[in-house]
Amino acid sequence: MTSEISVRPAKAEDVPLIFENIGYWAGQGKMLVRPMNDIFENLRDFFVAESETVNGKEFLGNGALHILWGDIAEIRGLAVKYDVQAKGIGKKLVQACENEAKRIGIPKVFAWTYSVEFFEKCGYKLIDKSKDLHPRVWSECLRCQFYAGCNENGMIKQLDVPMPYNLPEPPPAQIPPGI
Ligand SMILES: CC(C)(COP(=O)(O)OP(=O)(O)OC[C@H]1O[C@@H](n2cnc3c(N)ncnc32)[C@H](O)[C@@H]1OP(=O)(O)O)[C@@H](O)C(=O)NCCC(=O)NCCS
């Protein structure tokens, strides 16, 4: 990594690198596996961090913002490459996701995570999983390998964005057993 880090919306050509990066961390038990078709189908959610090197652009990591309802969006697929950890790249990807939420007019950003300290540094607060959870945050739980014994932490950040004035009620939650 030889130059300043930049973050931009992902392109189709980034998908193999995103897939590989998420696969690496999924293999370490840090995040959910994401099939390549899932990445393509949700590619407009994704941002990529990169830097300029003498050999061209270097891929540094990825993160995504997935809209759950009119008042909440989820950070998903956040992963910084193993060899460029702790250089501020994760924080920049989270910031890009938050800017996107603001642009769209969504006031809350949520994450399921094991990286509590990192998200606290980004201004997120832990929430009690037995209450206070928006019904839409369970949307991916049914395909999670830890569905029956979820030990991830729910974290949320309130952005300086007004609530949409005409927000309909979300459908009821599908809550995993044991929560
Ligand atoms: C979690 C992750 C995205 C953080 O990215 P990163 O680029 O290493 O983190 P940053 O350098 O942006 O760190 C931002 C701040 O968080 C702190 N931080 C990061 N990881 C931390 C950790 N594990 N424990 C304590 N603090 C941590 C940093 O010290 C930094 O603090 P500062 O703002 O006071 O300097 C990265 O470690 C990662 O890809 N992990 C594996 C996949 C994963 O767990 N993804 C999250 C799924 S939701």
PDB file of N, CA and C in Angstrom, residues 12 19 38 45 49 66 75 113 130 142 150 152 161 163 166:
ATOM      1  N   ALA A  12     -18.566  -4.518 -11.217  1.00  0.00           N
ATOM      2  CA  ALA A  12     -18.650  -5.964 -11.484  1.00  0.00           C
ATOM      3  C   ALA A  12     -17.276  -6.625 -11.385  1.00  0.00           C
ATOM      4  N   PHE A  19     -15.502 -11.554  -3.108  1.00  0.00           N
ATOM      5  CA  PHE A  19     -15.863 -12.940  -2.771  1.00  0.00           C
ATOM      6  C   PHE A  19     -14.722 -13.624  -2.002  1.00  0.00           C
ATOM      7  N   ASP A  38     -24.894 -13.923  -4.693  1.00  0.00           N
ATOM      8  CA  ASP A  38     -25.442 -12.975  -3.720  1.00  0.00           C
ATOM      9  C   ASP A  38     -24.702 -11.638  -3.826  1.00  0.00           C
ATOM     10  N   ASP A  45     -25.068  -2.406  -3.309  1.00  0.00           N
ATOM     11  CA  ASP A  45     -24.880  -2.144  -1.866  1.00  0.00           C
ATOM     12  C   ASP A  45     -23.407  -1.928  -1.523  1.00  0.00           C
ATOM     13  N   ALA A  49     -12.590  -0.409  -0.891  1.00  0.00           N
ATOM     14  CA  ALA A  49     -11.468   0.468  -0.519  1.00  0.00           C
ATOM     15  C   ALA A  49     -10.257   0.039  -1.336  1.00  0.00           C
ATOM     16  N   HIS A  66     -27.074  -2.425   3.239  1.00  0.00           N
ATOM     17  CA  HIS A  66     -28.286  -3.050   2.710  1.00  0.00           C
ATOM     18  C   HIS A  66     -29.497  -2.436   3.395  1.00  0.00           C
ATOM     19  N   ILE A  75     -25.181  -2.650   7.842  1.00  0.00           N
ATOM     20  CA  ILE A  75     -23.836  -2.838   7.294  1.00  0.00           C
ATOM     21  C   ILE A  75     -23.589  -4.339   7.204  1.00  0.00           C
ATOM     22  N   THR A 113     -22.419  -8.176  14.605  1.00  0.00           N
ATOM     23  CA  THR A 113     -20.957  -8.261  14.572  1.00  0.00           C
ATOM     24  C   THR A 113     -20.342  -8.952  15.790  1.00  0.00           C
ATOM     25  N   SER A 130     -32.826  -9.048  23.275  1.00  0.00           N
ATOM     26  CA  SER A 130     -34.132  -9.546  23.701  1.00  0.00           C
ATOM     27  C   SER A 130     -35.209  -8.470  23.560  1.00  0.00           C
ATOM     28  N   LEU A 142     -32.183 -16.582   8.754  1.00  0.00           N
ATOM     29  CA  LEU A 142     -32.610 -17.927   8.345  1.00  0.00           C
ATOM     30  C   LEU A 142     -31.539 -18.657   7.538  1.00  0.00           C
ATOM     31  N   CYS A 150     -27.420 -18.003  18.046  1.00  0.00           N
ATOM     32  CA  CYS A 150     -26.796 -16.739  17.625  1.00  0.00           C
ATOM     33  C   CYS A 150     -26.061 -16.068  18.785  1.00  0.00           C
ATOM     34  N   GLU A 152     -23.907 -13.307  17.937  1.00  0.00           N
ATOM     35  CA  GLU A 152     -23.427 -12.032  17.407  1.00  0.00           C
ATOM     36  C   GLU A 152     -24.048 -10.890  18.202  1.00  0.00           C
ATOM     37  N   VAL A 161     -30.309  12.363  10.554  1.00  0.00           N
ATOM     38  CA  VAL A 161     -31.228  12.318   9.411  1.00  0.00           C
ATOM     39  C   VAL A 161     -32.639  12.217   9.999  1.00  0.00           C
ATOM     40  N   MET A 163     -36.560  11.097  10.508  1.00  0.00           N
ATOM     41  CA  MET A 163     -37.342   9.910  10.149  1.00  0.00           C
ATOM     42  C   MET A 163     -38.173  10.223   8.899  1.00  0.00           C
ATOM     43  N   ASN A 166     -43.572   9.416   6.203  1.00  0.00           N
ATOM     44  CA  ASN A 166     -44.704   8.561   5.834  1.00  0.00           C
ATOM     45  C   ASN A 166     -44.358   7.083   5.976  1.00  0.00           C
TER      46      ASN A 166
END
